[in-house]
């Protein structure tokens, strides 16, 4: 991991082998900005009553997902169908154009964030992105996994 915003590849789910996402560390200051942007400002009466704004969890989750997921690899059409509904035409297009592997794109990521059937999938990724120590552990695990499978020189 290099630079001010570390990134690490993370397996998405053991039931989806080979599907990994590149997760960028979410700086606390940036997280605060996303929280603020996703919080509805209270109206005058609410402010006078001492109420604060309400967090739009969907908007916040979508913003964080788009901020921290930088790439993916190994997203098969079958996995995508488990995550969200697709029309028959879209399925056929993915098979014909990409051979059943879904390339990373902001548009697909945005749809996944809005329509996924597994909210906990993004919660795990968001938790990882918010913890620099968790990212370092994930990176060490990847290095250990890769070195365990390497032949000795």
PDB file of C-alpha atoms in Angstrom:
ATOM      1  CA  UNK A   1       0.000   0.000   0.000  1.00  0.00           C
ATOM      2  CA  UNK A   2       1.500   3.294  -1.040  1.00  0.00           C
ATOM      3  CA  UNK A   3       0.627   6.960  -0.882  1.00  0.00           C
ATOM      4  CA  UNK A   4      -1.762   8.793   1.360  1.00  0.00           C
ATOM      5  CA  UNK A   5      -4.787   6.660   0.489  1.00  0.00           C
ATOM      6  CA  UNK A   6      -3.769   3.011   0.860  1.00  0.00           C
ATOM      7  CA  UNK A   7      -5.541   0.405  -1.234  1.00  0.00           C
ATOM      8  CA  UNK A   8      -5.778  -3.364  -0.847  1.00  0.00           C
ATOM      9  CA  UNK A   9      -7.415  -6.188  -2.783  1.00  0.00           C
ATOM     10  CA  UNK A  10     -10.061  -7.946  -0.707  1.00  0.00           C
ATOM     11  CA  UNK A  11     -12.033 -11.117  -1.373  1.00  0.00           C
ATOM     12  CA  UNK A  12     -15.705 -10.201  -1.484  1.00  0.00           C
ATOM     13  CA  UNK A  13     -17.239 -13.433  -0.285  1.00  0.00           C
ATOM     14  CA  UNK A  14     -15.946 -17.015   0.063  1.00  0.00           C
ATOM     15  CA  UNK A  15     -19.008 -18.139  -1.908  1.00  0.00           C
ATOM     16  CA  UNK A  16     -17.775 -16.045  -4.845  1.00  0.00           C
ATOM     17  CA  UNK A  17     -14.223 -17.326  -5.354  1.00  0.00           C
ATOM     18  CA  UNK A  18     -12.047 -15.109  -7.495  1.00  0.00           C
ATOM     19  CA  UNK A  19     -14.220 -12.026  -7.039  1.00  0.00           C
ATOM     20  CA  UNK A  20     -12.036  -9.407  -5.351  1.00  0.00           C
ATOM     21  CA  UNK A  21     -12.426  -5.662  -4.963  1.00  0.00           C
ATOM     22  CA  UNK A  22      -9.727  -3.040  -4.666  1.00  0.00           C
ATOM     23  CA  UNK A  23     -10.643  -1.092  -1.529  1.00  0.00           C
ATOM     24  CA  UNK A  24      -9.252   2.367  -0.815  1.00  0.00           C
ATOM     25  CA  UNK A  25      -8.794   3.544   2.772  1.00  0.00           C
ATOM     26  CA  UNK A  26     -11.401   6.130   3.720  1.00  0.00           C
ATOM     27  CA  UNK A  27      -9.749   8.951   5.631  1.00  0.00           C
ATOM     28  CA  UNK A  28     -11.785  10.037   8.685  1.00  0.00           C
ATOM     29  CA  UNK A  29     -12.021  13.605   7.345  1.00  0.00           C
ATOM     30  CA  UNK A  30     -13.413  12.339   4.033  1.00  0.00           C
ATOM     31  CA  UNK A  31     -15.845  10.068   5.879  1.00  0.00           C
ATOM     32  CA  UNK A  32     -17.060  13.113   7.830  1.00  0.00           C
ATOM     33  CA  UNK A  33     -17.616  14.973   4.545  1.00  0.00           C
ATOM     34  CA  UNK A  34     -19.655  12.068   3.150  1.00  0.00           C
ATOM     35  CA  UNK A  35     -21.699  11.864   6.363  1.00  0.00           C
ATOM     36  CA  UNK A  36     -22.406  15.599   6.224  1.00  0.00           C
ATOM     37  CA  UNK A  37     -23.417  15.418   2.558  1.00  0.00           C
ATOM     38  CA  UNK A  38     -25.826  12.552   3.302  1.00  0.00           C
ATOM     39  CA  UNK A  39     -27.448  14.278   6.269  1.00  0.00           C
ATOM     40  CA  UNK A  40     -30.643  16.196   5.673  1.00  0.00           C
ATOM     41  CA  UNK A  41     -30.508  19.624   7.245  1.00  0.00           C
ATOM     42  CA  UNK A  42     -33.255  20.234   9.811  1.00  0.00           C
ATOM     43  CA  UNK A  43     -35.870  22.828   8.970  1.00  0.00           C
ATOM     44  CA  UNK A  44     -36.331  25.917  11.130  1.00  0.00           C
ATOM     45  CA  UNK A  45     -38.910  24.333  13.444  1.00  0.00           C
ATOM     46  CA  UNK A  46     -36.703  21.262  13.950  1.00  0.00           C
ATOM     47  CA  UNK A  47     -33.691  23.438  14.769  1.00  0.00           C
ATOM     48  CA  UNK A  48     -35.718  25.444  17.287  1.00  0.00           C
ATOM     49  CA  UNK A  49     -36.820  22.164  18.887  1.00  0.00           C
ATOM     50  CA  UNK A  50     -33.152  21.136  19.160  1.00  0.00           C
ATOM     51  CA  UNK A  51     -33.354  18.399  16.535  1.00  0.00           C
ATOM     52  CA  UNK A  52     -30.459  17.626  14.251  1.00  0.00           C
ATOM     53  CA  UNK A  53     -30.592  16.498  10.652  1.00  0.00           C
ATOM     54  CA  UNK A  54     -31.419  12.934   9.647  1.00  0.00           C
ATOM     55  CA  UNK A  55     -28.833  10.715   7.999  1.00  0.00           C
ATOM     56  CA  UNK A  56     -29.943   9.186   4.707  1.00  0.00           C
ATOM     57  CA  UNK A  57     -28.275   5.777   5.134  1.00  0.00           C
ATOM     58  CA  UNK A  58     -28.806   4.772   1.503  1.00  0.00           C
ATOM     59  CA  UNK A  59     -27.224   7.971   0.232  1.00  0.00           C
ATOM     60  CA  UNK A  60     -24.309   7.616   2.650  1.00  0.00           C
ATOM     61  CA  UNK A  61     -23.698   3.949   1.781  1.00  0.00           C
ATOM     62  CA  UNK A  62     -23.810   4.742  -1.935  1.00  0.00           C
ATOM     63  CA  UNK A  63     -21.321   7.590  -1.509  1.00  0.00           C
ATOM     64  CA  UNK A  64     -18.916   5.450   0.523  1.00  0.00           C
ATOM     65  CA  UNK A  65     -19.153   2.518  -1.891  1.00  0.00           C
ATOM     66  CA  UNK A  66     -18.329   4.807  -4.817  1.00  0.00           C
ATOM     67  CA  UNK A  67     -15.476   6.381  -2.838  1.00  0.00           C
ATOM     68  CA  UNK A  68     -13.745   3.225  -1.617  1.00  0.00           C
ATOM     69  CA  UNK A  69     -14.263   0.572  -4.324  1.00  0.00           C
ATOM     70  CA  UNK A  70     -11.657   1.444  -6.938  1.00  0.00           C
ATOM     71  CA  UNK A  71     -11.702  -1.698  -9.090  1.00  0.00           C
ATOM     72  CA  UNK A  72     -12.700  -5.344  -9.109  1.00  0.00           C
ATOM     73  CA  UNK A  73     -11.630  -8.550 -10.750  1.00  0.00           C
ATOM     74  CA  UNK A  74     -13.376 -11.851 -11.258  1.00  0.00           C
ATOM     75  CA  UNK A  75     -16.971 -10.592 -11.126  1.00  0.00           C
ATOM     76  CA  UNK A  76     -18.780 -13.309 -13.051  1.00  0.00           C
ATOM     77  CA  UNK A  77     -22.240 -12.851 -14.477  1.00  0.00           C
ATOM     78  CA  UNK A  78     -23.515 -15.604 -12.148  1.00  0.00           C
ATOM     79  CA  UNK A  79     -22.203 -13.655  -9.136  1.00  0.00           C
ATOM     80  CA  UNK A  80     -23.773 -10.451 -10.390  1.00  0.00           C
ATOM     81  CA  UNK A  81     -27.108 -12.239 -10.766  1.00  0.00           C
ATOM     82  CA  UNK A  82     -26.825 -13.311  -7.119  1.00  0.00           C
ATOM     83  CA  UNK A  83     -26.207  -9.694  -6.123  1.00  0.00           C
ATOM     84  CA  UNK A  84     -28.853  -7.905  -8.169  1.00  0.00           C
ATOM     85  CA  UNK A  85     -31.584  -8.475 -10.763  1.00  0.00           C
ATOM     86  CA  UNK A  86     -30.675  -8.116 -14.435  1.00  0.00           C
ATOM     87  CA  UNK A  87     -32.808  -8.151 -17.547  1.00  0.00           C
ATOM     88  CA  UNK A  88     -32.355 -11.008 -20.003  1.00  0.00           C
ATOM     89  CA  UNK A  89     -30.982  -8.522 -22.542  1.00  0.00           C
ATOM     90  CA  UNK A  90     -28.349  -7.241 -20.106  1.00  0.00           C
ATOM     91  CA  UNK A  91     -27.324 -10.814 -19.296  1.00  0.00           C
ATOM     92  CA  UNK A  92     -26.990 -11.631 -22.992  1.00  0.00           C
ATOM     93  CA  UNK A  93     -24.985  -8.440 -23.603  1.00  0.00           C
ATOM     94  CA  UNK A  94     -22.532  -9.311 -20.804  1.00  0.00           C
ATOM     95  CA  UNK A  95     -22.117 -12.858 -22.118  1.00  0.00           C
ATOM     96  CA  UNK A  96     -21.629 -11.717 -25.724  1.00  0.00           C
ATOM     97  CA  UNK A  97     -19.457  -8.668 -25.098  1.00  0.00           C
ATOM     98  CA  UNK A  98     -17.371  -9.778 -22.125  1.00  0.00           C
ATOM     99  CA  UNK A  99     -17.592 -13.573 -22.071  1.00  0.00           C
ATOM    100  CA  UNK A 100     -19.511 -13.614 -18.793  1.00  0.00           C
ATOM    101  CA  UNK A 101     -17.006 -11.510 -16.812  1.00  0.00           C
ATOM    102  CA  UNK A 102     -18.261  -8.097 -15.756  1.00  0.00           C
ATOM    103  CA  UNK A 103     -15.644  -5.350 -16.189  1.00  0.00           C
ATOM    104  CA  UNK A 104     -15.344  -2.650 -13.552  1.00  0.00           C
ATOM    105  CA  UNK A 105     -17.327   0.479 -14.309  1.00  0.00           C
ATOM    106  CA  UNK A 106     -18.743   3.313 -12.282  1.00  0.00           C
ATOM    107  CA  UNK A 107     -22.203   2.660 -13.722  1.00  0.00           C
ATOM    108  CA  UNK A 108     -22.249  -0.988 -12.615  1.00  0.00           C
ATOM    109  CA  UNK A 109     -20.817  -0.031  -9.215  1.00  0.00           C
ATOM    110  CA  UNK A 110     -23.529   2.583  -8.774  1.00  0.00           C
ATOM    111  CA  UNK A 111     -26.257   0.068  -9.646  1.00  0.00           C
ATOM    112  CA  UNK A 112     -24.733  -2.507  -7.310  1.00  0.00           C
ATOM    113  CA  UNK A 113     -24.720   0.022  -4.494  1.00  0.00           C
ATOM    114  CA  UNK A 114     -28.392   0.804  -5.065  1.00  0.00           C
ATOM    115  CA  UNK A 115     -29.794  -2.613  -5.911  1.00  0.00           C
ATOM    116  CA  UNK A 116     -27.693  -5.257  -4.222  1.00  0.00           C
ATOM    117  CA  UNK A 117     -29.570  -7.970  -2.387  1.00  0.00           C
ATOM    118  CA  UNK A 118     -26.762  -8.236   0.150  1.00  0.00           C
ATOM    119  CA  UNK A 119     -26.368  -5.005   2.113  1.00  0.00           C
ATOM    120  CA  UNK A 120     -23.865  -6.701   4.444  1.00  0.00           C
ATOM    121  CA  UNK A 121     -21.531  -7.154   1.467  1.00  0.00           C
ATOM    122  CA  UNK A 122     -20.938  -3.411   1.302  1.00  0.00           C
ATOM    123  CA  UNK A 123     -20.969  -3.029   5.077  1.00  0.00           C
ATOM    124  CA  UNK A 124     -17.963  -5.380   5.320  1.00  0.00           C
ATOM    125  CA  UNK A 125     -16.148  -3.454   2.587  1.00  0.00           C
ATOM    126  CA  UNK A 126     -17.007  -0.137   4.262  1.00  0.00           C
ATOM    127  CA  UNK A 127     -15.754  -1.420   7.619  1.00  0.00           C
ATOM    128  CA  UNK A 128     -12.481  -2.472   6.013  1.00  0.00           C
ATOM    129  CA  UNK A 129     -12.089   0.877   4.241  1.00  0.00           C
ATOM    130  CA  UNK A 130     -12.522   2.783   7.510  1.00  0.00           C
ATOM    131  CA  UNK A 131      -9.834   0.845   9.375  1.00  0.00           C
ATOM    132  CA  UNK A 132      -6.246   1.281   8.341  1.00  0.00           C
ATOM    133  CA  UNK A 133      -5.251  -1.575  10.657  1.00  0.00           C
ATOM    134  CA  UNK A 134      -7.830  -3.892   9.057  1.00  0.00           C
ATOM    135  CA  UNK A 135      -6.459  -2.996   5.634  1.00  0.00           C
ATOM    136  CA  UNK A 136      -2.940  -3.839   6.790  1.00  0.00           C
ATOM    137  CA  UNK A 137      -4.152  -7.197   8.155  1.00  0.00           C
ATOM    138  CA  UNK A 138      -5.907  -7.926   4.852  1.00  0.00           C
ATOM    139  CA  UNK A 139      -2.759  -7.044   2.923  1.00  0.00           C
ATOM    140  CA  UNK A 140      -0.638  -9.322   5.158  1.00  0.00           C
ATOM    141  CA  UNK A 141      -3.125 -12.153   4.668  1.00  0.00           C
ATOM    142  CA  UNK A 142      -2.891 -11.760   0.895  1.00  0.00           C
ATOM    143  CA  UNK A 143       0.913 -11.727   1.020  1.00  0.00           C
ATOM    144  CA  UNK A 144       0.953 -14.835   3.231  1.00  0.00           C
ATOM    145  CA  UNK A 145      -1.543 -16.601   0.961  1.00  0.00           C
ATOM    146  CA  UNK A 146       0.527 -15.752  -2.120  1.00  0.00           C
ATOM    147  CA  UNK A 147       3.827 -16.748  -0.535  1.00  0.00           C
ATOM    148  CA  UNK A 148       2.406 -20.048   0.735  1.00  0.00           C
ATOM    149  CA  UNK A 149       1.564 -21.029  -2.822  1.00  0.00           C
ATOM    150  CA  UNK A 150       4.928 -19.969  -4.265  1.00  0.00           C
ATOM    151  CA  UNK A 151       7.542 -22.600  -4.961  1.00  0.00           C
ATOM    152  CA  UNK A 152      10.822 -22.279  -3.069  1.00  0.00           C
ATOM    153  CA  UNK A 153      13.760 -20.941  -5.074  1.00  0.00           C
TER     154      UNK A 153
END
